[in-house]
Amino acid sequence: MSALARWCARGRFVVLALWLAALVGLGGAVGGIGSTFTDSTDLPDSESSTAYDLLAQAGAATDEGASSTGDLVWQTDGVPVTDPPVVAQVSDVLAQIAALPGVESVVSPYDAAGAAQVSAAGDVAYASLALTEDADTEQITALADSLDSETLMAVTGGSAFDPGFSTGGGVTEVIGVLCALVILLLVFRSLWAAVLPIITGVAGVGVAALAILLGSNVIALPSYSMAMGSLVGLGVGIDYALFIVNRHRKALLSGLPLRDSIAQAVNTSGRAVVFAGATVVVALLGMTVLDIGILTGMALGAAVTVLLTVVSALTLLPALLAVLGNRVLGRGQRRALAAGGPVTEPGGGLWSRWATAVQRRPGVLGIVAAALVVLLAAPALSMRLGSADASSDPTDSVTQQYHQVMTEGFGPGFDAQLLLVGQTPDDASRAAFTALAGELSAVEDVAAVSAAPPAAGQEIGVITVTPASTAQAEATADLVTALREDVVPAAEVGTDLQVHVGGSTASGIDFAQALTSKLPVYLAIIAVLGFVLLALAFRSVLVPLIGAVTNLLSIAAGLGIVTAVFQFGWGSALFGVGSAAPVEPFVSVMVVGIVFGLSMDYQVFLVSRMHEEWARTRDHRRAVRVGMAETGRVIATAAAIMACVFASFGFTGERIIAELGVGMGAAVLVDAFLVRLVLVPAVMHRIGARTWWYPRWAERITPRVSVEGEPAAPTEDTPAGGPVAPELETTGRR
């Protein structure tokens, strides 16, 4: 690592040119090639996907076609929608829409084909539109708006008019970065030292974003990959650079020459960055065990971003440090250093006093910290995974207005229709299918039923069931379960009839259930992974066990806060994503993977310094106290920066990203301030020196992992128990 750092320092302008060339080259390639994201959530083994496959075999159109669909809905006040002036006005607008490029068809409620598109009360009607990708939806919306008058209101909606994914135009990310800059200025008291982690993190994320755009043309990546990469990459990238810059400043103040200081910082904290980044990448790539394409794509995008932020910290940052020289120090520090001799930064302070307090009252403080974490995690027990629909959108949004008008006219389940696709190979099964269609209207939460029996020469029939509740409602999920487990099996008995419940709502439920069923396996995998990595790093059984358990506590707290804010609705409106709704299925897995990696980082930063002091003195109480005192400041600073960056994504107005930002930001704060700086040291104090026990047989068979370079040469004060463990924390003693 030191050789790499010295090369980057010597060839600093070459390194800067290479990074600039990478940005320009990738940017040019993206400009020429573009991107091709896909958000398909196909589940090959799900019942809903089987239903779609059967429809495709029968030649029926599905939502996989080239066209997108939408609606123009209008509502009258005081007159029916069939009033001649209303019919004339609306028909004229519909004719103009039908003549627009990209409009394949318009089914009007005033035609025989659309007769069912008028509400029972007669005050709401809608026209169904089939559009190609190049259709001008803004022009269609403008024509719809032209219908508005004192007695008539019109609005467009449906998938064709979905505004699509947006992260707020980058404004929220900028706010998060500015907050991180303020924190760094307060800590370093040097503008250049504060700016360097920002530059390094942004450069890594920028190159990664361009790489993801290009990669979407080669492998299936969802549109969320960009935001996911920025969300994770900005937080970890700034933190990783922080550790190296802080170590470099310490080395400069101790009197080391510039290049030696850079080499030492990269060879020590740089190794920790590699370990930390590898942990996050492994946790993200572990999501492939879930075997869900869109989630794998999101994980790949985030993993690439983390990897490139590590590369940026190990190459670009040393080059920038070499260019700036002593300007990473404050003016007072530079003057003191120039006056002669090393400069010692003041020690002790808040974190030293806090470490002493935890040592004196480990039981009480540990119980309080654990109780707070459990309290924050408790809502996760009620977490329900599912996709939010427009009913929970902000009240002033067009999508919510569309949903409200359609609900008033056609019920809340108008966009939650279920498709019961039946295979009817003989007369008996066809009769059973017809009987099933007649019985469905009596099933709880069913608002309407329409059946299309098999056509001549066909063996596939379709029953469309409209629920009485919205797509995101728990009652709709219960209806799908009742149909699959009770109603349909009863209809199939004694015949060759096979019915599969599908539709977009059922697909969303299947997707959520697939994630829920595999989440325990993923949790077990990362818990074991964390145990093994920490055991290799610290030659201990209890240290990795404490780390694995506390990692799970931090994850649970993050999920609990997400559940409380977004599912219970305790503050979701503050983030501009509307009212209460189920937690998006992706969020639970992404929070588990990313928070695991970040928790591992902080555990290593904390325990490594403790382990170093233990190896030097064999005084367990002192080791825990000193390790906590000397790492407290950097862990708190890193967590505050990461929480600012994560939390800023909570205000994008995009529910999935908001849930991830709030969940991970909260989890990082809980992990740093309650778990790593209270609970873990309290538990270690209570356990005592047994914390460092490691079986002899394990010592013989497990390889040694050097997280931060070679240990210092032993002195006469070094005990016979073994070599001094290298320091990992960036504000520690030398």
PDB file of N, CA and C in Angstrom, residues 551-630:
ATOM      1  N   ASN A 551     -24.567  -5.738  15.183  1.00  0.00           N
ATOM      2  CA  ASN A 551     -24.885  -5.365  13.802  1.00  0.00           C
ATOM      3  C   ASN A 551     -26.361  -5.598  13.510  1.00  0.00           C
ATOM      4  N   LEU A 552     -26.872  -6.739  13.956  1.00  0.00           N
ATOM      5  CA  LEU A 552     -28.281  -7.052  13.743  1.00  0.00           C
ATOM      6  C   LEU A 552     -29.180  -6.075  14.485  1.00  0.00           C
ATOM      7  N   LEU A 553     -28.745  -5.622  15.659  1.00  0.00           N
ATOM      8  CA  LEU A 553     -29.526  -4.632  16.410  1.00  0.00           C
ATOM      9  C   LEU A 553     -29.609  -3.318  15.639  1.00  0.00           C
ATOM     10  N   SER A 554     -28.492  -2.889  15.064  1.00  0.00           N
ATOM     11  CA  SER A 554     -28.489  -1.644  14.291  1.00  0.00           C
ATOM     12  C   SER A 554     -29.382  -1.767  13.061  1.00  0.00           C
ATOM     13  N   ILE A 555     -29.320  -2.914  12.401  1.00  0.00           N
ATOM     14  CA  ILE A 555     -30.174  -3.153  11.235  1.00  0.00           C
ATOM     15  C   ILE A 555     -31.641  -3.099  11.637  1.00  0.00           C
ATOM     16  N   ALA A 556     -31.978  -3.770  12.741  1.00  0.00           N
ATOM     17  CA  ALA A 556     -33.371  -3.787  13.209  1.00  0.00           C
ATOM     18  C   ALA A 556     -33.853  -2.381  13.553  1.00  0.00           C
ATOM     19  N   ALA A 557     -32.977  -1.572  14.151  1.00  0.00           N
ATOM     20  CA  ALA A 557     -33.359  -0.202  14.488  1.00  0.00           C
ATOM     21  C   ALA A 557     -33.650   0.602  13.222  1.00  0.00           C
ATOM     22  N   GLY A 558     -32.809   0.442  12.196  1.00  0.00           N
ATOM     23  CA  GLY A 558     -33.048   1.143  10.936  1.00  0.00           C
ATOM     24  C   GLY A 558     -34.371   0.744  10.306  1.00  0.00           C
ATOM     25  N   LEU A 559     -34.660  -0.555  10.294  1.00  0.00           N
ATOM     26  CA  LEU A 559     -35.926  -1.026   9.731  1.00  0.00           C
ATOM     27  C   LEU A 559     -37.105  -0.569  10.577  1.00  0.00           C
ATOM     28  N   GLY A 560     -36.922  -0.526  11.903  1.00  0.00           N
ATOM     29  CA  GLY A 560     -37.990  -0.065  12.780  1.00  0.00           C
ATOM     30  C   GLY A 560     -38.342   1.391  12.522  1.00  0.00           C
ATOM     31  N   ILE A 561     -37.333   2.221  12.322  1.00  0.00           N
ATOM     32  CA  ILE A 561     -37.578   3.642  12.054  1.00  0.00           C
ATOM     33  C   ILE A 561     -38.254   3.820  10.699  1.00  0.00           C
ATOM     34  N   VAL A 562     -37.824   3.049   9.700  1.00  0.00           N
ATOM     35  CA  VAL A 562     -38.480   3.108   8.389  1.00  0.00           C
ATOM     36  C   VAL A 562     -39.954   2.730   8.514  1.00  0.00           C
ATOM     37  N   THR A 563     -40.226   1.676   9.260  1.00  0.00           N
ATOM     38  CA  THR A 563     -41.613   1.228   9.447  1.00  0.00           C
ATOM     39  C   THR A 563     -42.450   2.299  10.130  1.00  0.00           C
ATOM     40  N   ALA A 564     -41.903   2.895  11.188  1.00  0.00           N
ATOM     41  CA  ALA A 564     -42.653   3.907  11.931  1.00  0.00           C
ATOM     42  C   ALA A 564     -42.938   5.136  11.077  1.00  0.00           C
ATOM     43  N   VAL A 565     -41.938   5.582  10.326  1.00  0.00           N
ATOM     44  CA  VAL A 565     -42.092   6.824   9.549  1.00  0.00           C
ATOM     45  C   VAL A 565     -42.959   6.616   8.320  1.00  0.00           C
ATOM     46  N   PHE A 566     -42.709   5.556   7.566  1.00  0.00           N
ATOM     47  CA  PHE A 566     -43.357   5.416   6.263  1.00  0.00           C
ATOM     48  C   PHE A 566     -44.558   4.469   6.267  1.00  0.00           C
ATOM     49  N   GLN A 567     -44.530   3.407   7.062  1.00  0.00           N
ATOM     50  CA  GLN A 567     -45.693   2.510   7.100  1.00  0.00           C
ATOM     51  C   GLN A 567     -46.738   3.008   8.083  1.00  0.00           C
ATOM     52  N   PHE A 568     -46.308   3.405   9.293  1.00  0.00           N
ATOM     53  CA  PHE A 568     -47.251   3.962  10.245  1.00  0.00           C
ATOM     54  C   PHE A 568     -47.625   5.399   9.875  1.00  0.00           C
ATOM     55  N   GLY A 569     -46.792   6.052   9.066  1.00  0.00           N
ATOM     56  CA  GLY A 569     -47.075   7.418   8.649  1.00  0.00           C
ATOM     57  C   GLY A 569     -46.677   8.474   9.648  1.00  0.00           C
ATOM     58  N   TRP A 570     -45.778   8.128  10.584  1.00  0.00           N
ATOM     59  CA  TRP A 570     -45.359   9.084  11.617  1.00  0.00           C
ATOM     60  C   TRP A 570     -44.281  10.025  11.070  1.00  0.00           C
ATOM     61  N   GLY A 571     -44.620  10.795  10.062  1.00  0.00           N
ATOM     62  CA  GLY A 571     -43.659  11.751   9.535  1.00  0.00           C
ATOM     63  C   GLY A 571     -43.380  11.601   8.057  1.00  0.00           C
ATOM     64  N   SER A 572     -44.052  10.697   7.372  1.00  0.00           N
ATOM     65  CA  SER A 572     -43.766  10.508   5.949  1.00  0.00           C
ATOM     66  C   SER A 572     -44.099  11.750   5.134  1.00  0.00           C
ATOM     67  N   ALA A 573     -45.112  12.514   5.575  1.00  0.00           N
ATOM     68  CA  ALA A 573     -45.470  13.727   4.843  1.00  0.00           C
ATOM     69  C   ALA A 573     -44.344  14.754   4.863  1.00  0.00           C
ATOM     70  N   LEU A 574     -43.532  14.718   5.919  1.00  0.00           N
ATOM     71  CA  LEU A 574     -42.416  15.662   6.010  1.00  0.00           C
ATOM     72  C   LEU A 574     -41.410  15.440   4.885  1.00  0.00           C
ATOM     73  N   PHE A 575     -41.350  14.221   4.366  1.00  0.00           N
ATOM     74  CA  PHE A 575     -40.391  13.887   3.309  1.00  0.00           C
ATOM     75  C   PHE A 575     -41.012  13.971   1.913  1.00  0.00           C
ATOM     76  N   GLY A 576     -42.235  14.491   1.828  1.00  0.00           N
ATOM     77  CA  GLY A 576     -42.849  14.728   0.533  1.00  0.00           C
ATOM     78  C   GLY A 576     -43.261  13.491  -0.222  1.00  0.00           C
ATOM     79  N   VAL A 577     -43.502  12.376   0.487  1.00  0.00           N
ATOM     80  CA  VAL A 577     -43.889  11.142  -0.201  1.00  0.00           C
ATOM     81  C   VAL A 577     -45.308  10.717   0.147  1.00  0.00           C
ATOM     82  N   GLY A 578     -46.081  11.596   0.781  1.00  0.00           N
ATOM     83  CA  GLY A 578     -47.471  11.287   1.040  1.00  0.00           C
ATOM     84  C   GLY A 578     -47.712  10.615   2.369  1.00  0.00           C
ATOM     85  N   SER A 579     -48.780   9.846   2.420  1.00  0.00           N
ATOM     86  CA  SER A 579     -49.242   9.250   3.674  1.00  0.00           C
ATOM     87  C   SER A 579     -48.704   7.832   3.845  1.00  0.00           C
ATOM     88  N   ALA A 580     -49.219   7.160   4.869  1.00  0.00           N
ATOM     89  CA  ALA A 580     -48.738   5.827   5.224  1.00  0.00           C
ATOM     90  C   ALA A 580     -48.961   4.829   4.097  1.00  0.00           C
ATOM     91  N   ALA A 581     -47.996   3.930   3.936  1.00  0.00           N
ATOM     92  CA  ALA A 581     -48.062   2.882   2.910  1.00  0.00           C
ATOM     93  C   ALA A 581     -47.098   1.770   3.318  1.00  0.00           C
ATOM     94  N   PRO A 582     -47.234   0.581   2.735  1.00  0.00           N
ATOM     95  CA  PRO A 582     -46.280  -0.490   3.062  1.00  0.00           C
ATOM     96  C   PRO A 582     -44.849  -0.085   2.719  1.00  0.00           C
ATOM     97  N   VAL A 583     -43.899  -0.717   3.361  1.00  0.00           N
ATOM     98  CA  VAL A 583     -42.484  -0.468   3.076  1.00  0.00           C
ATOM     99  C   VAL A 583     -42.138  -1.123   1.742  1.00  0.00           C
ATOM    100  N   GLU A 584     -41.482  -0.379   0.874  1.00  0.00           N
ATOM    101  CA  GLU A 584     -41.129  -0.919  -0.440  1.00  0.00           C
ATOM    102  C   GLU A 584     -40.253  -2.167  -0.282  1.00  0.00           C
ATOM    103  N   PRO A 585     -40.519  -3.222  -1.051  1.00  0.00           N
ATOM    104  CA  PRO A 585     -39.818  -4.495  -0.851  1.00  0.00           C
ATOM    105  C   PRO A 585     -38.302  -4.389  -0.910  1.00  0.00           C
ATOM    106  N   PHE A 586     -37.764  -3.546  -1.807  1.00  0.00           N
ATOM    107  CA  PHE A 586     -36.313  -3.443  -1.925  1.00  0.00           C
ATOM    108  C   PHE A 586     -35.660  -2.952  -0.637  1.00  0.00           C
ATOM    109  N   VAL A 587     -36.372  -2.106   0.082  1.00  0.00           N
ATOM    110  CA  VAL A 587     -35.758  -1.357   1.173  1.00  0.00           C
ATOM    111  C   VAL A 587     -35.218  -2.267   2.259  1.00  0.00           C
ATOM    112  N   SER A 588     -35.988  -3.272   2.637  1.00  0.00           N
ATOM    113  CA  SER A 588     -35.566  -4.130   3.743  1.00  0.00           C
ATOM    114  C   SER A 588     -34.233  -4.802   3.442  1.00  0.00           C
ATOM    115  N   VAL A 589     -34.093  -5.327   2.228  1.00  0.00           N
ATOM    116  CA  VAL A 589     -32.862  -6.032   1.873  1.00  0.00           C
ATOM    117  C   VAL A 589     -31.689  -5.062   1.747  1.00  0.00           C
ATOM    118  N   MET A 590     -31.919  -3.912   1.113  1.00  0.00           N
ATOM    119  CA  MET A 590     -30.835  -2.953   0.938  1.00  0.00           C
ATOM    120  C   MET A 590     -30.358  -2.404   2.277  1.00  0.00           C
ATOM    121  N   VAL A 591     -31.273  -2.125   3.193  1.00  0.00           N
ATOM    122  CA  VAL A 591     -30.881  -1.646   4.521  1.00  0.00           C
ATOM    123  C   VAL A 591     -30.070  -2.719   5.247  1.00  0.00           C
ATOM    124  N   VAL A 592     -30.511  -3.962   5.157  1.00  0.00           N
ATOM    125  CA  VAL A 592     -29.780  -5.053   5.806  1.00  0.00           C
ATOM    126  C   VAL A 592     -28.347  -5.124   5.281  1.00  0.00           C
ATOM    127  N   GLY A 593     -28.196  -5.140   3.966  1.00  0.00           N
ATOM    128  CA  GLY A 593     -26.862  -5.300   3.386  1.00  0.00           C
ATOM    129  C   GLY A 593     -25.947  -4.130   3.642  1.00  0.00           C
ATOM    130  N   ILE A 594     -26.450  -2.922   3.420  1.00  0.00           N
ATOM    131  CA  ILE A 594     -25.583  -1.749   3.535  1.00  0.00           C
ATOM    132  C   ILE A 594     -25.263  -1.432   4.985  1.00  0.00           C
ATOM    133  N   VAL A 595     -26.260  -1.480   5.856  1.00  0.00           N
ATOM    134  CA  VAL A 595     -25.999  -1.184   7.273  1.00  0.00           C
ATOM    135  C   VAL A 595     -25.079  -2.229   7.879  1.00  0.00           C
ATOM    136  N   PHE A 596     -25.185  -3.473   7.437  1.00  0.00           N
ATOM    137  CA  PHE A 596     -24.246  -4.488   7.915  1.00  0.00           C
ATOM    138  C   PHE A 596     -22.815  -4.082   7.606  1.00  0.00           C
ATOM    139  N   GLY A 597     -22.568  -3.682   6.359  1.00  0.00           N
ATOM    140  CA  GLY A 597     -21.216  -3.288   5.978  1.00  0.00           C
ATOM    141  C   GLY A 597     -20.721  -2.097   6.758  1.00  0.00           C
ATOM    142  N   LEU A 598     -21.575  -1.083   6.932  1.00  0.00           N
ATOM    143  CA  LEU A 598     -21.162   0.115   7.659  1.00  0.00           C
ATOM    144  C   LEU A 598     -20.944  -0.181   9.139  1.00  0.00           C
ATOM    145  N   SER A 599     -21.786  -1.027   9.719  1.00  0.00           N
ATOM    146  CA  SER A 599     -21.601  -1.409  11.127  1.00  0.00           C
ATOM    147  C   SER A 599     -20.290  -2.153  11.320  1.00  0.00           C
ATOM    148  N   MET A 600     -19.954  -3.000  10.366  1.00  0.00           N
ATOM    149  CA  MET A 600     -18.675  -3.700  10.424  1.00  0.00           C
ATOM    150  C   MET A 600     -17.518  -2.703  10.411  1.00  0.00           C
ATOM    151  N   ASP A 601     -17.649  -1.657   9.582  1.00  0.00           N
ATOM    152  CA  ASP A 601     -16.602  -0.635   9.528  1.00  0.00           C
ATOM    153  C   ASP A 601     -16.358  -0.030  10.903  1.00  0.00           C
ATOM    154  N   TYR A 602     -17.417   0.433  11.532  1.00  0.00           N
ATOM    155  CA  TYR A 602     -17.269   1.099  12.827  1.00  0.00           C
ATOM    156  C   TYR A 602     -16.791   0.136  13.906  1.00  0.00           C
ATOM    157  N   GLN A 603     -17.228  -1.116  13.823  1.00  0.00           N
ATOM    158  CA  GLN A 603     -16.766  -2.107  14.799  1.00  0.00           C
ATOM    159  C   GLN A 603     -15.260  -2.313  14.675  1.00  0.00           C
ATOM    160  N   VAL A 604     -14.778  -2.376  13.451  1.00  0.00           N
ATOM    161  CA  VAL A 604     -13.339  -2.557  13.238  1.00  0.00           C
ATOM    162  C   VAL A 604     -12.575  -1.327  13.714  1.00  0.00           C
ATOM    163  N   PHE A 605     -13.055  -0.134  13.378  1.00  0.00           N
ATOM    164  CA  PHE A 605     -12.371   1.085  13.804  1.00  0.00           C
ATOM    165  C   PHE A 605     -12.267   1.149  15.326  1.00  0.00           C
ATOM    166  N   LEU A 606     -13.331   0.750  15.994  1.00  0.00           N
ATOM    167  CA  LEU A 606     -13.370   0.830  17.461  1.00  0.00           C
ATOM    168  C   LEU A 606     -12.507  -0.244  18.107  1.00  0.00           C
ATOM    169  N   VAL A 607     -12.735  -1.491  17.740  1.00  0.00           N
ATOM    170  CA  VAL A 607     -12.097  -2.613  18.437  1.00  0.00           C
ATOM    171  C   VAL A 607     -10.615  -2.708  18.102  1.00  0.00           C
ATOM    172  N   SER A 608     -10.216  -2.262  16.920  1.00  0.00           N
ATOM    173  CA  SER A 608      -8.800  -2.345  16.572  1.00  0.00           C
ATOM    174  C   SER A 608      -7.943  -1.537  17.536  1.00  0.00           C
ATOM    175  N   ARG A 609      -8.407  -0.337  17.878  1.00  0.00           N
ATOM    176  CA  ARG A 609      -7.636   0.471  18.825  1.00  0.00           C
ATOM    177  C   ARG A 609      -7.636  -0.166  20.210  1.00  0.00           C
ATOM    178  N   MET A 610      -8.770  -0.754  20.593  1.00  0.00           N
ATOM    179  CA  MET A 610      -8.817  -1.473  21.866  1.00  0.00           C
ATOM    180  C   MET A 610      -7.843  -2.652  21.862  1.00  0.00           C
ATOM    181  N   HIS A 611      -7.820  -3.375  20.753  1.00  0.00           N
ATOM    182  CA  HIS A 611      -6.968  -4.550  20.653  1.00  0.00           C
ATOM    183  C   HIS A 611      -5.490  -4.160  20.712  1.00  0.00           C
ATOM    184  N   GLU A 612      -5.167  -3.031  20.087  1.00  0.00           N
ATOM    185  CA  GLU A 612      -3.787  -2.562  20.145  1.00  0.00           C
ATOM    186  C   GLU A 612      -3.365  -2.279  21.589  1.00  0.00           C
ATOM    187  N   GLU A 613      -4.241  -1.612  22.325  1.00  0.00           N
ATOM    188  CA  GLU A 613      -3.903  -1.271  23.716  1.00  0.00           C
ATOM    189  C   GLU A 613      -3.854  -2.518  24.582  1.00  0.00           C
ATOM    190  N   TRP A 614      -4.721  -3.475  24.300  1.00  0.00           N
ATOM    191  CA  TRP A 614      -4.719  -4.741  25.047  1.00  0.00           C
ATOM    192  C   TRP A 614      -3.416  -5.502  24.800  1.00  0.00           C
ATOM    193  N   ALA A 615      -2.993  -5.558  23.532  1.00  0.00           N
ATOM    194  CA  ALA A 615      -1.751  -6.259  23.215  1.00  0.00           C
ATOM    195  C   ALA A 615      -0.549  -5.575  23.861  1.00  0.00           C
ATOM    196  N   ARG A 616      -0.610  -4.273  24.046  1.00  0.00           N
ATOM    197  CA  ARG A 616       0.515  -3.526  24.612  1.00  0.00           C
ATOM    198  C   ARG A 616       0.571  -3.622  26.131  1.00  0.00           C
ATOM    199  N   THR A 617      -0.601  -3.586  26.791  1.00  0.00           N
ATOM    200  CA  THR A 617      -0.617  -3.478  28.257  1.00  0.00           C
ATOM    201  C   THR A 617      -1.217  -4.682  28.968  1.00  0.00           C
ATOM    202  N   ARG A 618      -2.019  -5.475  28.285  1.00  0.00           N
ATOM    203  CA  ARG A 618      -2.775  -6.570  28.909  1.00  0.00           C
ATOM    204  C   ARG A 618      -3.691  -6.071  30.022  1.00  0.00           C
ATOM    205  N   ASP A 619      -4.060  -4.804  29.953  1.00  0.00           N
ATOM    206  CA  ASP A 619      -5.009  -4.213  30.904  1.00  0.00           C
ATOM    207  C   ASP A 619      -6.320  -4.010  30.151  1.00  0.00           C
ATOM    208  N   HIS A 620      -7.283  -4.911  30.375  1.00  0.00           N
ATOM    209  CA  HIS A 620      -8.506  -4.911  29.588  1.00  0.00           C
ATOM    210  C   HIS A 620      -9.310  -3.628  29.793  1.00  0.00           C
ATOM    211  N   ARG A 621      -9.503  -3.212  31.027  1.00  0.00           N
ATOM    212  CA  ARG A 621     -10.301  -2.017  31.302  1.00  0.00           C
ATOM    213  C   ARG A 621      -9.673  -0.786  30.633  1.00  0.00           C
ATOM    214  N   ARG A 622      -8.357  -0.696  30.733  1.00  0.00           N
ATOM    215  CA  ARG A 622      -7.671   0.432  30.081  1.00  0.00           C
ATOM    216  C   ARG A 622      -7.810   0.328  28.556  1.00  0.00           C
ATOM    217  N   ALA A 623      -7.702  -0.879  28.023  1.00  0.00           N
ATOM    218  CA  ALA A 623      -7.778  -1.060  26.572  1.00  0.00           C
ATOM    219  C   ALA A 623      -9.122  -0.586  26.032  1.00  0.00           C
ATOM    220  N   VAL A 624     -10.202  -0.965  26.703  1.00  0.00           N
ATOM    221  CA  VAL A 624     -11.530  -0.567  26.248  1.00  0.00           C
ATOM    222  C   VAL A 624     -11.710   0.943  26.389  1.00  0.00           C
ATOM    223  N   ARG A 625     -11.247   1.479  27.516  1.00  0.00           N
ATOM    224  CA  ARG A 625     -11.412   2.922  27.746  1.00  0.00           C
ATOM    225  C   ARG A 625     -10.603   3.745  26.731  1.00  0.00           C
ATOM    226  N   VAL A 626      -9.336   3.394  26.538  1.00  0.00           N
ATOM    227  CA  VAL A 626      -8.481   4.141  25.623  1.00  0.00           C
ATOM    228  C   VAL A 626      -8.977   4.008  24.185  1.00  0.00           C
ATOM    229  N   GLY A 627      -9.332   2.787  23.799  1.00  0.00           N
ATOM    230  CA  GLY A 627      -9.832   2.579  22.441  1.00  0.00           C
ATOM    231  C   GLY A 627     -11.073   3.399  22.158  1.00  0.00           C
ATOM    232  N   MET A 628     -11.972   3.429  23.135  1.00  0.00           N
ATOM    233  CA  MET A 628     -13.208   4.198  22.960  1.00  0.00           C
ATOM    234  C   MET A 628     -12.926   5.694  22.944  1.00  0.00           C
ATOM    235  N   ALA A 629     -12.050   6.166  23.834  1.00  0.00           N
ATOM    236  CA  ALA A 629     -11.742   7.593  23.911  1.00  0.00           C
ATOM    237  C   ALA A 629     -11.088   8.093  22.634  1.00  0.00           C
ATOM    238  N   GLU A 630     -10.203   7.291  22.058  1.00  0.00           N
ATOM    239  CA  GLU A 630      -9.438   7.756  20.910  1.00  0.00           C
ATOM    240  C   GLU A 630     -10.154   7.542  19.580  1.00  0.00           C
TER     241      GLU A 630
END
